[in-house]
Short mmCIF file of C-alpha atoms in Angstrom, two decimals:
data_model
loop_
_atom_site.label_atom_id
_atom_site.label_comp_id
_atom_site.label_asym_id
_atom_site.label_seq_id
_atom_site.Cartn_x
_atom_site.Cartn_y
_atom_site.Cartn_z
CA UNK G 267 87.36 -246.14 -131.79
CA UNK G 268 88.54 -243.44 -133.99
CA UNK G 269 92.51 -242.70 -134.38
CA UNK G 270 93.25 -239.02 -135.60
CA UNK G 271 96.93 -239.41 -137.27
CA UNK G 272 98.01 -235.78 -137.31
CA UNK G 273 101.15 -234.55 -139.47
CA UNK G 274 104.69 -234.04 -137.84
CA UNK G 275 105.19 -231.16 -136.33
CA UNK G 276 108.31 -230.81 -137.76
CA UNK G 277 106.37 -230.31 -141.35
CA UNK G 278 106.31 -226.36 -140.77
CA UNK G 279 104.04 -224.03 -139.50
CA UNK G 280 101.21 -224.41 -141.91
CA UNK G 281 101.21 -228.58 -140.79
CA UNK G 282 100.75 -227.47 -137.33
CA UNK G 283 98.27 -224.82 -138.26
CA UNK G 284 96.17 -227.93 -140.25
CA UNK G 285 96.56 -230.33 -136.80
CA UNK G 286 95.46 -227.67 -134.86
CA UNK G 287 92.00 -227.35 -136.43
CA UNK G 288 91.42 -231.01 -136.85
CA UNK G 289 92.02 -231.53 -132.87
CA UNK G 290 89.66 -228.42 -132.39
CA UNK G 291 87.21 -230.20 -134.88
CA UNK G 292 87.75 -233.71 -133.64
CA UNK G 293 87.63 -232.43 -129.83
CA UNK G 294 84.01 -230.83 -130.57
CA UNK G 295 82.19 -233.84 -132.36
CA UNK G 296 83.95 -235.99 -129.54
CA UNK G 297 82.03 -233.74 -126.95
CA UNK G 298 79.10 -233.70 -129.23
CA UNK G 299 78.48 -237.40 -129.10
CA UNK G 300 79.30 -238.15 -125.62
CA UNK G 301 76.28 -235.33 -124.74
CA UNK G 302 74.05 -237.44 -126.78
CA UNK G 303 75.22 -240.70 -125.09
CA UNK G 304 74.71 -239.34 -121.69
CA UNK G 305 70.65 -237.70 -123.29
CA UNK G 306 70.16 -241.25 -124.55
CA UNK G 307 71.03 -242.96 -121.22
CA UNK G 308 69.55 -241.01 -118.76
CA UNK G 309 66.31 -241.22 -120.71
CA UNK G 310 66.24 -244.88 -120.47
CA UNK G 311 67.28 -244.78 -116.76
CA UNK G 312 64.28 -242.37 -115.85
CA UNK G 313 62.14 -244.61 -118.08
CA UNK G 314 62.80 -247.51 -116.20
CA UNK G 315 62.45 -245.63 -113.29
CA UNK G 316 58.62 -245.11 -113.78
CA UNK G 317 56.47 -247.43 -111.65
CA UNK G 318 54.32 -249.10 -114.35
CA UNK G 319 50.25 -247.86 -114.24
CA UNK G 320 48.09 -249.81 -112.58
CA UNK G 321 45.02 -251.28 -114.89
CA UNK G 322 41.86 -252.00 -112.97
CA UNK G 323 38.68 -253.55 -114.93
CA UNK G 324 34.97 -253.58 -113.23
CA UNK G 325 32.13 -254.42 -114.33
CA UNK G 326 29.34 -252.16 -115.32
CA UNK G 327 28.70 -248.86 -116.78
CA UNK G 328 31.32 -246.78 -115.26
CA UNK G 329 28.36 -244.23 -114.32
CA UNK G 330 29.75 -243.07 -110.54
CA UNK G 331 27.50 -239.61 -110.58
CA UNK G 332 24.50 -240.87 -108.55
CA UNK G 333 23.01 -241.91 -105.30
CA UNK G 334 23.64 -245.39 -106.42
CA UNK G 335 25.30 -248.01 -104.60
CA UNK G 336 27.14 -249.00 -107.26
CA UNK G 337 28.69 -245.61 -107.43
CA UNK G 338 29.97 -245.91 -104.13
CA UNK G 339 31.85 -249.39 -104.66
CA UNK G 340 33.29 -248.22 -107.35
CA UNK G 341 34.41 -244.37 -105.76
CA UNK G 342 35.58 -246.92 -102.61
CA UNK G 343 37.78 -249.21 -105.03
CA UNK G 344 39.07 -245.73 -106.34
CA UNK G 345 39.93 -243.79 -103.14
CA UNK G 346 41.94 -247.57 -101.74
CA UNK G 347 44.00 -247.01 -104.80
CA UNK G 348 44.39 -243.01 -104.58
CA UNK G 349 45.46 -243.77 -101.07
CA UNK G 350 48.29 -246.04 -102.13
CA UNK G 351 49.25 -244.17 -105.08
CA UNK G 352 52.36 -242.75 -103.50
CA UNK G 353 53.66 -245.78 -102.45
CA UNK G 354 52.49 -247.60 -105.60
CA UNK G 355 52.31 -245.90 -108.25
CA UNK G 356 49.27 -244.11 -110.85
CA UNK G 357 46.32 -246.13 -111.61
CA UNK G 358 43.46 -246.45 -114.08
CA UNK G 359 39.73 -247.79 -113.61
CA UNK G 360 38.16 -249.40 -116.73
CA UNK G 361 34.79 -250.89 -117.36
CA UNK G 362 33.28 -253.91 -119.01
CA UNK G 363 29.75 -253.61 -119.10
CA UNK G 364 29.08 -257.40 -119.96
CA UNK G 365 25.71 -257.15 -119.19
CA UNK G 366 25.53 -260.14 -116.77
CA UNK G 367 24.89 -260.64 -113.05
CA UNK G 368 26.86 -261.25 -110.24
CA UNK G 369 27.36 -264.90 -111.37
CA UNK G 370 29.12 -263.70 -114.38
CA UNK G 371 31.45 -261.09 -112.79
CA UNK G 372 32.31 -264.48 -110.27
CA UNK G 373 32.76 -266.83 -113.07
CA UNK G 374 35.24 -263.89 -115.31
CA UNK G 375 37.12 -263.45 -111.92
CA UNK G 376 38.03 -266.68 -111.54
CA UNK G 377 39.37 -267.02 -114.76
CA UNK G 378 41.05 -264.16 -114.30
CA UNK G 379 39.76 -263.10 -117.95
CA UNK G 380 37.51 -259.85 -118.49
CA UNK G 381 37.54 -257.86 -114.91
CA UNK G 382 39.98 -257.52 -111.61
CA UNK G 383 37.81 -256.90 -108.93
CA UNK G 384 34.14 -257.42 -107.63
CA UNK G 385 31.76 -256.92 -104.85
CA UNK G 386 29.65 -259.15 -102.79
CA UNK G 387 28.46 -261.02 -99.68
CA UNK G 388 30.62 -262.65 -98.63
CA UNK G 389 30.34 -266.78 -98.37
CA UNK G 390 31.99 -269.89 -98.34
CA UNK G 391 32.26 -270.79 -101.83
CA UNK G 392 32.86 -266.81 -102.84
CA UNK G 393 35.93 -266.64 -100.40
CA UNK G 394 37.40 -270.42 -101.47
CA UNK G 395 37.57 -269.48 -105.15
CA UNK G 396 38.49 -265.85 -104.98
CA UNK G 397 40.81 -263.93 -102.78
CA UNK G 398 38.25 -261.60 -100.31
CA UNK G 399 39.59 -257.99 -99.08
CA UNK G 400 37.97 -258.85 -95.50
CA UNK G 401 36.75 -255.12 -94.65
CA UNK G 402 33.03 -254.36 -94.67
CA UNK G 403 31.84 -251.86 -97.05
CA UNK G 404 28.38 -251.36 -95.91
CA UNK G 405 30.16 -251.74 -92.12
CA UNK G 406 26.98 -253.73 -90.69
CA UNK G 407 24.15 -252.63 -93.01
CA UNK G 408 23.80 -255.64 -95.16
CA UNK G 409 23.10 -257.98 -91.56
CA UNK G 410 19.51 -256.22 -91.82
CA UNK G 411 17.08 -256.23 -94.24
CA UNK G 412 13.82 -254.41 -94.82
CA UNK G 413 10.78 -255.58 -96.85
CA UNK G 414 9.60 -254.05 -100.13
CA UNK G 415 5.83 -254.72 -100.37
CA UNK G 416 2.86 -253.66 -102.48
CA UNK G 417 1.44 -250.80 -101.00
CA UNK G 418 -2.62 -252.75 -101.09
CA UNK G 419 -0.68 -255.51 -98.46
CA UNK G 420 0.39 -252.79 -96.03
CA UNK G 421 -2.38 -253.89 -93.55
CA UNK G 422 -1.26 -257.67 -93.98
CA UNK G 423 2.10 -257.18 -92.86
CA UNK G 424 1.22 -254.65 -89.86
CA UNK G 425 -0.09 -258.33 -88.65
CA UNK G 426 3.42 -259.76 -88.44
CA UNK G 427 5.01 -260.99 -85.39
CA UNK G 428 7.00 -263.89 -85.71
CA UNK G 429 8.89 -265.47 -88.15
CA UNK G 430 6.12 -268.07 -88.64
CA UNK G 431 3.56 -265.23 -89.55
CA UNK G 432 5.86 -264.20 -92.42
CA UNK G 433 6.63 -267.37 -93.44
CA UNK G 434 2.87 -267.28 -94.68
CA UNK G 435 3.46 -264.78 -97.65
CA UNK G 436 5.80 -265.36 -100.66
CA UNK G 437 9.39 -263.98 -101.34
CA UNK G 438 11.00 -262.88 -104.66
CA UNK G 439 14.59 -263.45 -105.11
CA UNK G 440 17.22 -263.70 -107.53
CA UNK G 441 19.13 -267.03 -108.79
CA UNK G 442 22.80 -267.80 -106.60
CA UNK G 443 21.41 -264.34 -104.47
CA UNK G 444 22.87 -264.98 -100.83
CA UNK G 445 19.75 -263.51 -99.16
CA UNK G 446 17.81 -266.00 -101.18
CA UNK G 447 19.45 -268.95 -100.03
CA UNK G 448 19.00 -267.88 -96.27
CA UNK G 449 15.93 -266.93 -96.78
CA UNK G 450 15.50 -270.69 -98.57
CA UNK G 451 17.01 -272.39 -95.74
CA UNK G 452 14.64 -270.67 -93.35
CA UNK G 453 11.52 -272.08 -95.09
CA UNK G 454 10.25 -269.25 -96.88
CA UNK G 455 8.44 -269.81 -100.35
CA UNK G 456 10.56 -268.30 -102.67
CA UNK G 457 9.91 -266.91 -106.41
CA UNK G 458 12.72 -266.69 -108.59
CA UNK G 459 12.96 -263.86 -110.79
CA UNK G 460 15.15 -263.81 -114.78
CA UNK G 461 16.80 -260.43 -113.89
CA UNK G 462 17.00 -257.87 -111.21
CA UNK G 463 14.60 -255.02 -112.89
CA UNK G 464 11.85 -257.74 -113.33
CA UNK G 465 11.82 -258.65 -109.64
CA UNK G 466 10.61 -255.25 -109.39
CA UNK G 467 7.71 -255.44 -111.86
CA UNK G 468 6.92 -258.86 -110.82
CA UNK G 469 6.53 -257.65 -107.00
CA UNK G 470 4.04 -254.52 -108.45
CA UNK G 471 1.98 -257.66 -110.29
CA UNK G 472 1.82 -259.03 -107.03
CA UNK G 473 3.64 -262.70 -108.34
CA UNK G 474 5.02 -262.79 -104.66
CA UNK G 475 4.64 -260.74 -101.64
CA UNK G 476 7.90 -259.13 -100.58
CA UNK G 477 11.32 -258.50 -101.59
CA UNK G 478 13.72 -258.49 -99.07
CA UNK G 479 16.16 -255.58 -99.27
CA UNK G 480 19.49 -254.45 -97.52
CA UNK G 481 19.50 -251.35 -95.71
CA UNK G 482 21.65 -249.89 -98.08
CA UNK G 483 19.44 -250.58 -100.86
CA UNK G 484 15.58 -249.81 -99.66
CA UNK G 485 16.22 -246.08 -100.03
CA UNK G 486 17.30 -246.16 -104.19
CA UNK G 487 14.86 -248.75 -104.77
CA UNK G 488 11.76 -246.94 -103.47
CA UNK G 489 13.36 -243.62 -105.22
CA UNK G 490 13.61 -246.06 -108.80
CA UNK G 491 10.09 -248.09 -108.34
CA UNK G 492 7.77 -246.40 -105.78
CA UNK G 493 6.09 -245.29 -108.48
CA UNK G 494 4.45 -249.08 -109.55
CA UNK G 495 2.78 -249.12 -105.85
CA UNK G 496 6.00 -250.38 -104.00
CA UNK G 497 6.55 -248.75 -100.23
CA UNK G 498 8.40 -250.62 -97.23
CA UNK G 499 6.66 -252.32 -94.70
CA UNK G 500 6.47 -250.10 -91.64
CA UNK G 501 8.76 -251.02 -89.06
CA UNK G 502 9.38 -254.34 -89.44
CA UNK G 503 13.25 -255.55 -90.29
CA UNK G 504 14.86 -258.96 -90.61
CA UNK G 505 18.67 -259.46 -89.24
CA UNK G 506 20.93 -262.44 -89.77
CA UNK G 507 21.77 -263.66 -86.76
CA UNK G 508 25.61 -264.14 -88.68
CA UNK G 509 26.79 -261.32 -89.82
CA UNK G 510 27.01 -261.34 -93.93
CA UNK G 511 29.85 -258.86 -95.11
CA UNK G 512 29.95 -257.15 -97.81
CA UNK G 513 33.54 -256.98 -99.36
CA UNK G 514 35.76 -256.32 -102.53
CA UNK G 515 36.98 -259.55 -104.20
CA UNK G 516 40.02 -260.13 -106.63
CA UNK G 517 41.49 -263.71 -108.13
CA UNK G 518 42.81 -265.85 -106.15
CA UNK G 519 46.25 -265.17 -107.65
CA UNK G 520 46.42 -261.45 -107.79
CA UNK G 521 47.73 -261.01 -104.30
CA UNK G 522 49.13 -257.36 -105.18
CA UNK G 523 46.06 -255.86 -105.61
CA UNK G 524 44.50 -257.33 -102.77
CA UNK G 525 47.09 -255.92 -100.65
CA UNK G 526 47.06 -252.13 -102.21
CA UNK G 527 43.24 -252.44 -101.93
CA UNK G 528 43.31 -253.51 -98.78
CA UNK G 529 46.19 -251.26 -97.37
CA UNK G 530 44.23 -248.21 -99.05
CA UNK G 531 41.22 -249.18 -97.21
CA UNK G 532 43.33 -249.61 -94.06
CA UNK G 533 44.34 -246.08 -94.34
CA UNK G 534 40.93 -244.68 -95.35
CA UNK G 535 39.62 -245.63 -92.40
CA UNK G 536 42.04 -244.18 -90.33
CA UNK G 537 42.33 -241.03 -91.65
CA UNK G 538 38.41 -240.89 -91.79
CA UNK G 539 37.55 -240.71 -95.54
CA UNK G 540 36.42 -244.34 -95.98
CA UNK G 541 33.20 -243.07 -93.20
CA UNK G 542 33.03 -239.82 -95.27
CA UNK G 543 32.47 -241.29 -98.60
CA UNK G 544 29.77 -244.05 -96.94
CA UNK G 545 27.82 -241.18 -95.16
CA UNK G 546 27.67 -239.48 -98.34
CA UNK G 547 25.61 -241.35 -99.57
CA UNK G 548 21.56 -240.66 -98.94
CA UNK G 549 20.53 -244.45 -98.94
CA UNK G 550 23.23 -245.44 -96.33
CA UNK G 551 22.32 -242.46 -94.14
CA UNK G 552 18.27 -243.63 -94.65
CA UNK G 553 19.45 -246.96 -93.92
CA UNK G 554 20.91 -246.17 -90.52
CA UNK G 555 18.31 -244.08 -89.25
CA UNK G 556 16.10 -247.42 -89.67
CA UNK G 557 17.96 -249.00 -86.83
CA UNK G 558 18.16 -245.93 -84.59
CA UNK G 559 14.29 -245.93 -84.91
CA UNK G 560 12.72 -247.71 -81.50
CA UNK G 561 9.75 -248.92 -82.99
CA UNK G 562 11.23 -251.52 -85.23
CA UNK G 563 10.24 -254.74 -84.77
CA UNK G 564 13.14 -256.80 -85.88
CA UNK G 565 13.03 -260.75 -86.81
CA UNK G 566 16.16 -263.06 -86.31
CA UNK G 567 16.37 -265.74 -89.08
CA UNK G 568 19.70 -268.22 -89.13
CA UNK G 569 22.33 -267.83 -91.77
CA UNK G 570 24.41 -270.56 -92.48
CA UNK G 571 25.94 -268.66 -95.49
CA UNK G 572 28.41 -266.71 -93.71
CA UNK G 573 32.36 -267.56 -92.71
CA UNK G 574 32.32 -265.29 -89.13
#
């Protein structure tokens, strides 16, 4: 506190002239300073004010310009979050291109160390140790799946009826893959491949016989490898006879992005956007016209896999 002690008055006409101007000085720095106190604190009330930016790590490349699948989770992960930003506040998509599988991206979520969110069938053990945003991305396309075959065994599998005719020929999979365990628990032969590229290569050496494929995915992967002899069988599809969705996944803990994921969804279907972005893209479109065409023959196996 500062205390101005100003002459007497009674000192003459000069001492009042001398009191005058240190009041008029005194009354402006006072002003002065309680303009910068009020700057000072409404700056830190509209600082605190600011919702804090949401941080969201996926694996990968970050690439989101193609035909891809992968493209599509991610642009899906990023329109949930655009459609909550009002509500919630700005967010930011990062990526960690670890270079690992789907087993890796698990094993990071759970320790909550590394990524945020992933995407996957969805299964028992998936949905015990991680928290599962229960809407279906591929809405029903993952239940079927089509066979990628060398193009020389096209006449073999034209043969196939049942179940038990397929069961004769060899199927390439990937380690922890969901289709590969139903696929095991069905009695197929199965023929594990290192990486997901290789299954490919393997397949056009002929190490196995097929390569079962989601509707979602048969259309990029006979864009990427048609040219080492792959085509799809001709009108024969397998369909669990469970449904398998396919879903975003966060740690078990993280219950506030679960819920602005899943609220974001919510509202992207409603407002028709979620159906806009999946019918964008050319493989989900391919993949639909597959069931809409009469002459497939479809095979029912059992999945055992699935929580529905």
């Amino acid at each position: 506190m500062w205390i101005l002690t100003l002459p007497s008055v009674q000192s003459g006409s000069a001492s009042i002239w001398r009191a005058d101007r240190l009041l008029r000085r005194w009354g402006a720095l006072t002003l002065l300073l309680l303009g910068v106190s009020l700057s000072l604190g409404s700056a830190v009330a509209s600082t605190s004010s600011v919702s804090p930016v949401l941080t969201v790590t996926l694996s990968g490349n970050g690439i989101t310009n193609t035909n891809d699948p992968y493209a599509y989770y991610v642009n899906m992960l990023r329109l949930a979050l655009e459609k909550t930003r009002a509500t919630d506040g700005d967010f930011d998509i990062n990526f960690h291109d670890h270079g690992g599988g789907i087993e890796r991206d698990r094993a990071m979520l759970i320790a909550g160390a590394g990524i945020d969110a992933m995407w996957a069938s969805v299964t028992r053990e998936r949905a015990e140790k991680l928290r599962v945003i229960d809407i279906d991305l591929l809405k029903g396309l993952n239940n079927y799946r089509a066979l990628l075959i060398h193009q020389n065994n096209k006449a073999r599998f034209a043969s196939v009826k049942t179940l038990h005719d397929l069961k004769k020929f060899k199927t390439g999979t990937g380690p922890y893959w969901t289709d590969g365990i139903i696929l095991k628990d069905n009695g197929f032969m199965l023929t594990y491949g290192s990486n997901y590229g290789g299954l490919f290569k393997m397949l056009s050496l002929r190490r196995f016989d097929f390569f079962s494929r989601g509707l979602h995915e048969i259309y990029s992967d006979l864009a990427a490898y048609g040219d080492l002899g792959l085509i799809q069988a001709p009108h024969l599809l397998l369909k669990y006879d469970h449904p398998v969705h396919y879903c975003f996944f966060v740690n078990k803990e993280n219950t506030a992005l679960a819920d602005r994921i899943e609220r974001g969804l919510r509202l992207a279907l409603a407002d028709g956007s979620f159906d806009a972005l999946f019918f964008s893209m050319p493989g989900f479109q391919y993949g639909y016209s597959l069931l809409r065409d009469a002459q497939q023959q479809v095979l029912v196996i059992h999945n055992k896999t699935n929580l529905q």
